[in-house]
PDB file of C-alpha atoms in Angstrom:
ATOM      1  CA  MET A   1     -39.119   7.214  -7.149  1.00  0.00           C
ATOM      2  CA  ASN A   2     -37.235   9.554  -9.594  1.00  0.00           C
ATOM      3  CA  MET A   3     -33.551   9.916  -9.242  1.00  0.00           C
ATOM      4  CA  ILE A   4     -30.961  11.842 -11.094  1.00  0.00           C
ATOM      5  CA  ILE A   5     -28.209   9.624 -12.445  1.00  0.00           C
ATOM      6  CA  ALA A   6     -25.165  12.013 -12.724  1.00  0.00           C
ATOM      7  CA  THR A   7     -23.419  10.700 -15.861  1.00  0.00           C
ATOM      8  CA  HIS A   8     -22.965  11.709 -19.343  1.00  0.00           C
ATOM      9  CA  ASN A   9     -22.265   8.139 -20.161  1.00  0.00           C
ATOM     10  CA  ALA A  10     -25.324   6.279 -21.950  1.00  0.00           C
ATOM     11  CA  HIS A  11     -23.832   2.918 -21.194  1.00  0.00           C
ATOM     12  CA  LYS A  12     -23.780   3.712 -17.432  1.00  0.00           C
ATOM     13  CA  LEU A  13     -27.313   5.027 -17.487  1.00  0.00           C
ATOM     14  CA  GLU A  14     -28.516   1.763 -19.311  1.00  0.00           C
ATOM     15  CA  GLU A  15     -26.630  -0.409 -16.817  1.00  0.00           C
ATOM     16  CA  SER A  16     -28.043   1.399 -13.805  1.00  0.00           C
ATOM     17  CA  GLY A  17     -31.556   1.228 -15.237  1.00  0.00           C
ATOM     18  CA  ARG A  18     -31.287  -2.526 -15.695  1.00  0.00           C
ATOM     19  CA  ILE A  19     -30.401  -3.092 -11.921  1.00  0.00           C
ATOM     20  CA  LEU A  20     -32.231  -0.279 -10.227  1.00  0.00           C
ATOM     21  CA  GLY A  21     -35.470  -0.582 -12.436  1.00  0.00           C
ATOM     22  CA  PRO A  22     -36.958  -3.564 -10.637  1.00  0.00           C
ATOM     23  CA  LEU A  23     -36.911  -1.498  -7.412  1.00  0.00           C
ATOM     24  CA  GLY A  24     -39.279   1.121  -8.804  1.00  0.00           C
ATOM     25  CA  ILE A  25     -36.350   3.604  -9.356  1.00  0.00           C
ATOM     26  CA  THR A  26     -36.647   5.616 -12.463  1.00  0.00           C
ATOM     27  CA  GLY A  27     -33.150   7.057 -13.395  1.00  0.00           C
ATOM     28  CA  GLN A  28     -32.941  10.134 -15.507  1.00  0.00           C
ATOM     29  CA  THR A  29     -30.243  12.447 -16.579  1.00  0.00           C
ATOM     30  CA  ALA A  30     -30.103  16.146 -16.483  1.00  0.00           C
ATOM     31  CA  GLU A  31     -27.991  18.838 -17.964  1.00  0.00           C
ATOM     32  CA  LEU A  32     -25.406  19.220 -15.309  1.00  0.00           C
ATOM     33  CA  ALA A  33     -22.467  21.218 -14.639  1.00  0.00           C
ATOM     34  CA  GLU A  34     -19.200  19.146 -14.961  1.00  0.00           C
ATOM     35  CA  ALA A  35     -18.157  18.531 -11.282  1.00  0.00           C
ATOM     36  CA  GLU A  36     -14.288  18.642 -10.748  1.00  0.00           C
ATOM     37  CA  GLU A  37     -13.283  15.045  -9.889  1.00  0.00           C
ATOM     38  CA  ALA A  38     -10.606  16.266  -7.342  1.00  0.00           C
ATOM     39  CA  GLY A  39     -10.738  13.131  -5.054  1.00  0.00           C
ATOM     40  CA  THR A  40      -8.009  10.658  -4.632  1.00  0.00           C
ATOM     41  CA  THR A  41     -10.348   7.803  -4.377  1.00  0.00           C
ATOM     42  CA  PHE A  42     -13.211   6.532  -6.435  1.00  0.00           C
ATOM     43  CA  ARG A  43     -15.419   7.064  -3.420  1.00  0.00           C
ATOM     44  CA  GLU A  44     -14.468  10.670  -2.841  1.00  0.00           C
ATOM     45  CA  ASN A  45     -15.200  11.219  -6.604  1.00  0.00           C
ATOM     46  CA  ALA A  46     -18.632   9.601  -6.702  1.00  0.00           C
ATOM     47  CA  TYR A  47     -19.574  11.731  -3.594  1.00  0.00           C
ATOM     48  CA  ILE A  48     -18.273  15.074  -5.250  1.00  0.00           C
ATOM     49  CA  LYS A  49     -20.370  14.287  -8.478  1.00  0.00           C
ATOM     50  CA  ALA A  50     -23.554  13.206  -6.427  1.00  0.00           C
ATOM     51  CA  LYS A  51     -23.318  16.278  -4.177  1.00  0.00           C
ATOM     52  CA  SER A  52     -22.888  18.561  -7.043  1.00  0.00           C
ATOM     53  CA  ALA A  53     -25.704  17.139  -8.860  1.00  0.00           C
ATOM     54  CA  CYS A  54     -28.102  17.171  -5.898  1.00  0.00           C
ATOM     55  CA  ASP A  55     -27.105  20.841  -5.033  1.00  0.00           C
ATOM     56  CA  GLU A  56     -27.830  21.685  -8.699  1.00  0.00           C
ATOM     57  CA  THR A  57     -31.208  19.861  -9.034  1.00  0.00           C
ATOM     58  CA  GLY A  58     -32.598  19.652  -5.723  1.00  0.00           C
ATOM     59  CA  LEU A  59     -33.236  15.965  -6.226  1.00  0.00           C
ATOM     60  CA  PRO A  60     -31.815  12.810  -5.049  1.00  0.00           C
ATOM     61  CA  CYS A  61     -28.770  12.108  -7.144  1.00  0.00           C
ATOM     62  CA  VAL A  62     -26.723   8.887  -7.798  1.00  0.00           C
ATOM     63  CA  ALA A  63     -23.149   9.262  -9.112  1.00  0.00           C
ATOM     64  CA  ASP A  64     -20.719   6.447  -9.880  1.00  0.00           C
ATOM     65  CA  ASP A  65     -16.779   6.694 -10.221  1.00  0.00           C
ATOM     66  CA  SER A  66     -15.216   3.657 -11.470  1.00  0.00           C
ATOM     67  CA  GLY A  67     -12.074   2.499 -13.173  1.00  0.00           C
ATOM     68  CA  LEU A  68      -9.555  -0.130 -13.793  1.00  0.00           C
ATOM     69  CA  SER A  69      -6.522  -0.783 -11.620  1.00  0.00           C
ATOM     70  CA  ILE A  70      -3.722  -2.899 -13.004  1.00  0.00           C
ATOM     71  CA  ASP A  71      -1.162  -4.763 -10.484  1.00  0.00           C
ATOM     72  CA  TYR A  72       1.833  -4.536 -12.861  1.00  0.00           C
ATOM     73  CA  LEU A  73       1.410  -0.657 -13.250  1.00  0.00           C
ATOM     74  CA  ASN A  74       1.083  -0.171  -9.395  1.00  0.00           C
ATOM     75  CA  GLY A  75      -2.742   0.434  -9.634  1.00  0.00           C
ATOM     76  CA  GLU A  76      -2.698   2.674 -12.694  1.00  0.00           C
ATOM     77  CA  PRO A  77      -4.957   3.985 -14.378  1.00  0.00           C
ATOM     78  CA  GLY A  78      -6.999   3.902 -11.247  1.00  0.00           C
ATOM     79  CA  VAL A  79      -9.020   7.120 -10.567  1.00  0.00           C
ATOM     80  CA  TYR A  80      -7.527   8.526 -13.883  1.00  0.00           C
ATOM     81  CA  SER A  81      -8.978   5.648 -15.800  1.00  0.00           C
ATOM     82  CA  ALA A  82     -11.265   8.090 -17.909  1.00  0.00           C
ATOM     83  CA  ARG A  83      -8.441  10.479 -18.472  1.00  0.00           C
ATOM     84  CA  TYR A  84      -5.365   8.059 -18.718  1.00  0.00           C
ATOM     85  CA  ALA A  85      -4.584   8.781 -22.366  1.00  0.00           C
ATOM     86  CA  GLU A  86      -6.267  10.668 -25.395  1.00  0.00           C
ATOM     87  CA  PRO A  87      -9.854   9.456 -26.041  1.00  0.00           C
ATOM     88  CA  GLY A  88      -9.731   6.463 -28.198  1.00  0.00           C
ATOM     89  CA  LYS A  89      -6.166   5.470 -27.023  1.00  0.00           C
ATOM     90  CA  ARG A  90      -6.587   4.259 -23.636  1.00  0.00           C
ATOM     91  CA  LYS A  91      -6.954   0.489 -24.284  1.00  0.00           C
ATOM     92  CA  ALA A  92      -3.926   0.723 -26.801  1.00  0.00           C
ATOM     93  CA  THR A  93      -1.864   2.707 -24.117  1.00  0.00           C
ATOM     94  CA  VAL A  94      -2.571  -0.107 -21.476  1.00  0.00           C
ATOM     95  CA  LEU A  95      -1.801  -2.878 -24.013  1.00  0.00           C
ATOM     96  CA  GLU A  96       1.505  -1.108 -25.093  1.00  0.00           C
ATOM     97  CA  LYS A  97       2.668  -0.663 -21.162  1.00  0.00           C
ATOM     98  CA  LEU A  98       2.025  -4.437 -20.816  1.00  0.00           C
ATOM     99  CA  LYS A  99       3.743  -5.536 -23.851  1.00  0.00           C
ATOM    100  CA  GLY A 100       5.800  -8.728 -23.158  1.00  0.00           C
ATOM    101  CA  VAL A 101       4.475  -8.942 -19.458  1.00  0.00           C
ATOM    102  CA  PRO A 102       3.500 -12.620 -18.598  1.00  0.00           C
ATOM    103  CA  GLU A 103       0.008 -13.550 -17.978  1.00  0.00           C
ATOM    104  CA  GLU A 104       0.611 -14.270 -14.209  1.00  0.00           C
ATOM    105  CA  LYS A 105       1.594 -10.566 -13.735  1.00  0.00           C
ATOM    106  CA  ARG A 106      -1.293  -9.097 -15.641  1.00  0.00           C
ATOM    107  CA  GLY A 107      -3.712  -9.186 -12.843  1.00  0.00           C
ATOM    108  CA  ALA A 108      -6.322  -6.355 -12.557  1.00  0.00           C
ATOM    109  CA  HIS A 109      -9.650  -5.338 -11.132  1.00  0.00           C
ATOM    110  CA  PHE A 110     -12.395  -2.766 -11.720  1.00  0.00           C
ATOM    111  CA  THR A 111     -13.673  -0.944  -8.852  1.00  0.00           C
ATOM    112  CA  SER A 112     -17.167   0.946  -8.817  1.00  0.00           C
ATOM    113  CA  ALA A 113     -18.045   3.394  -6.043  1.00  0.00           C
ATOM    114  CA  ILE A 114     -21.556   4.634  -5.876  1.00  0.00           C
ATOM    115  CA  CYS A 115     -22.832   7.519  -3.958  1.00  0.00           C
ATOM    116  CA  CYS A 116     -26.400   8.929  -3.474  1.00  0.00           C
ATOM    117  CA  VAL A 117     -26.846  12.368  -2.018  1.00  0.00           C
ATOM    118  CA  PHE A 118     -30.357  13.405  -0.829  1.00  0.00           C
ATOM    119  CA  PRO A 119     -31.549  16.953  -0.523  1.00  0.00           C
ATOM    120  CA  ASN A 120     -31.737  16.532   3.232  1.00  0.00           C
ATOM    121  CA  GLY A 121     -28.060  15.777   3.379  1.00  0.00           C
ATOM    122  CA  ASP A 122     -28.348  11.998   3.883  1.00  0.00           C
ATOM    123  CA  VAL A 123     -25.813   9.919   1.931  1.00  0.00           C
ATOM    124  CA  LEU A 124     -25.739   6.220   0.930  1.00  0.00           C
ATOM    125  CA  GLU A 125     -22.565   4.687  -0.325  1.00  0.00           C
ATOM    126  CA  ALA A 126     -21.593   1.209  -1.900  1.00  0.00           C
ATOM    127  CA  GLU A 127     -18.480  -0.213  -3.540  1.00  0.00           C
ATOM    128  CA  GLY A 128     -18.107  -3.246  -5.751  1.00  0.00           C
ATOM    129  CA  TYR A 129     -15.363  -5.038  -7.259  1.00  0.00           C
ATOM    130  CA  CYS A 130     -14.519  -7.354 -10.110  1.00  0.00           C
ATOM    131  CA  TYR A 131     -11.211  -9.235 -10.682  1.00  0.00           C
ATOM    132  CA  GLY A 132      -9.464 -10.464 -13.715  1.00  0.00           C
ATOM    133  CA  ARG A 133      -6.428  -9.893 -15.924  1.00  0.00           C
ATOM    134  CA  ILE A 134      -5.548  -7.837 -18.972  1.00  0.00           C
ATOM    135  CA  ALA A 135      -5.866  -9.598 -22.357  1.00  0.00           C
ATOM    136  CA  GLU A 136      -3.020  -9.270 -24.831  1.00  0.00           C
ATOM    137  CA  GLU A 137      -5.285  -7.788 -27.407  1.00  0.00           C
ATOM    138  CA  CYS A 138      -8.833  -6.462 -27.651  1.00  0.00           C
ATOM    139  CA  ARG A 139     -11.519  -9.078 -27.849  1.00  0.00           C
ATOM    140  CA  GLY A 140     -15.258  -8.498 -28.416  1.00  0.00           C
ATOM    141  CA  GLU A 141     -17.470  -5.767 -29.477  1.00  0.00           C
ATOM    142  CA  SER A 142     -19.754  -5.341 -26.314  1.00  0.00           C
ATOM    143  CA  GLY A 143     -19.308  -3.115 -23.381  1.00  0.00           C
ATOM    144  CA  PHE A 144     -17.405   0.252 -23.229  1.00  0.00           C
ATOM    145  CA  GLY A 145     -14.209   1.635 -22.029  1.00  0.00           C
ATOM    146  CA  TYR A 146     -11.650  -1.061 -21.054  1.00  0.00           C
ATOM    147  CA  ASP A 147     -14.160  -3.769 -21.438  1.00  0.00           C
ATOM    148  CA  PRO A 148     -12.500  -5.428 -24.611  1.00  0.00           C
ATOM    149  CA  ILE A 149      -9.074  -5.924 -22.829  1.00  0.00           C
ATOM    150  CA  PHE A 150     -10.392  -7.053 -19.242  1.00  0.00           C
ATOM    151  CA  ILE A 151     -10.740 -10.839 -19.055  1.00  0.00           C
ATOM    152  CA  CYS A 152     -12.994 -11.590 -16.191  1.00  0.00           C
ATOM    153  CA  THR A 153     -11.814 -14.544 -13.838  1.00  0.00           C
ATOM    154  CA  GLU A 154     -15.090 -14.552 -11.732  1.00  0.00           C
ATOM    155  CA  GLU A 155     -17.557 -17.510 -12.021  1.00  0.00           C
ATOM    156  CA  GLY A 156     -20.229 -17.074 -14.654  1.00  0.00           C
ATOM    157  CA  CYS A 157     -18.082 -15.051 -16.961  1.00  0.00           C
ATOM    158  CA  ALA A 158     -14.663 -16.633 -16.400  1.00  0.00           C
ATOM    159  CA  GLY A 159     -12.363 -16.593 -19.417  1.00  0.00           C
ATOM    160  CA  LYS A 160     -14.309 -13.983 -21.397  1.00  0.00           C
ATOM    161  CA  THR A 161     -13.433 -10.253 -21.738  1.00  0.00           C
ATOM    162  CA  PHE A 162     -16.314  -7.983 -20.747  1.00  0.00           C
ATOM    163  CA  GLY A 163     -16.274  -7.073 -24.572  1.00  0.00           C
ATOM    164  CA  GLU A 164     -17.306 -10.732 -25.304  1.00  0.00           C
ATOM    165  CA  ALA A 165     -19.743 -11.209 -22.404  1.00  0.00           C
ATOM    166  CA  THR A 166     -23.488 -10.556 -22.787  1.00  0.00           C
ATOM    167  CA  ALA A 167     -25.187  -7.622 -20.716  1.00  0.00           C
ATOM    168  CA  LYS A 168     -26.731 -10.378 -18.392  1.00  0.00           C
ATOM    169  CA  GLU A 169     -23.290 -12.045 -17.842  1.00  0.00           C
ATOM    170  CA  LYS A 170     -21.557  -8.780 -17.212  1.00  0.00           C
ATOM    171  CA  ASP A 171     -24.305  -7.509 -14.816  1.00  0.00           C
ATOM    172  CA  ALA A 172     -23.966 -10.523 -12.702  1.00  0.00           C
ATOM    173  CA  VAL A 173     -20.310 -10.155 -11.979  1.00  0.00           C
ATOM    174  CA  SER A 174     -19.358  -6.713 -12.870  1.00  0.00           C
ATOM    175  CA  HIS A 175     -18.017  -4.077 -10.346  1.00  0.00           C
ATOM    176  CA  ARG A 176     -20.969  -1.702 -11.131  1.00  0.00           C
ATOM    177  CA  GLY A 177     -23.564  -4.601 -11.006  1.00  0.00           C
ATOM    178  CA  LYS A 178     -22.166  -5.477  -7.633  1.00  0.00           C
ATOM    179  CA  SER A 179     -22.070  -1.959  -6.276  1.00  0.00           C
ATOM    180  CA  LEU A 180     -25.505  -1.197  -7.716  1.00  0.00           C
ATOM    181  CA  ARG A 181     -27.025  -4.315  -5.926  1.00  0.00           C
ATOM    182  CA  ILE A 182     -25.444  -3.283  -2.685  1.00  0.00           C
ATOM    183  CA  PHE A 183     -26.682   0.249  -3.149  1.00  0.00           C
ATOM    184  CA  ALA A 184     -30.058  -0.932  -3.991  1.00  0.00           C
ATOM    185  CA  GLU A 185     -30.307  -2.938  -0.913  1.00  0.00           C
ATOM    186  CA  LYS A 186     -29.104   0.067   1.101  1.00  0.00           C
ATOM    187  CA  LEU A 187     -31.761   2.286  -0.609  1.00  0.00           C
ATOM    188  CA  GLU A 188     -34.625  -0.107   0.015  1.00  0.00           C
ATOM    189  CA  ASN A 189     -33.980  -0.268   3.760  1.00  0.00           C
ATOM    190  CA  TYR A 190     -33.367   3.688   3.856  1.00  0.00           C
ATOM    191  CA  LEU A 191     -36.687   4.194   2.151  1.00  0.00           C
ATOM    192  CA  LYS A 192     -38.418   1.649   4.474  1.00  0.00           C
ATOM    193  CA  ASP A 193     -37.064   3.548   7.445  1.00  0.00           C
ATOM    194  CA  LYS A 194     -38.168   6.953   6.094  1.00  0.00           C
ATOM    195  CA  GLU A 195     -41.733   5.347   5.572  1.00  0.00           C
ATOM    196  CA  GLY A 196     -41.652   3.952   9.245  1.00  0.00           C
TER     197      GLY A 196
END
């Protein structure tokens, strides 16, 4: 089954492909108009992007909205993760704001909300979370975004930043890995119901 993955982020497309591919789903991108992310939650923004892409292409569209929430910063950057500071300065901005903050107060989590909108108006949604803390400096060359400053505390990846983890390790515990697996299960059931 072909689906439009509503993202301009090559890393997200690759991550989605690794997890949805075994279900027989082929994710593809399209030249899409930029949807205005006016939602106040990750879930709202994922729906806005998926609905806009579905309306534009006439195909089932999957969109993700995700970000980092830091306890000490009252949940910032949250839904503004991709717009928190100038490009290239987001990690440095977070590290600067947490300068001198002790390890026990550096708790954080990633959230990934996934939404799929079908041309018939049906909607499937899923959310996943990954917990950890913010490092005192960037570590590792893998991943993207805030990955090098996020130390995962979940089994299988504990103690590593997402920048140090392998793709396999990250997929097993990451917020997007979890939400994609929940979504994949819902999609499988949805498609079975439609066939039945």
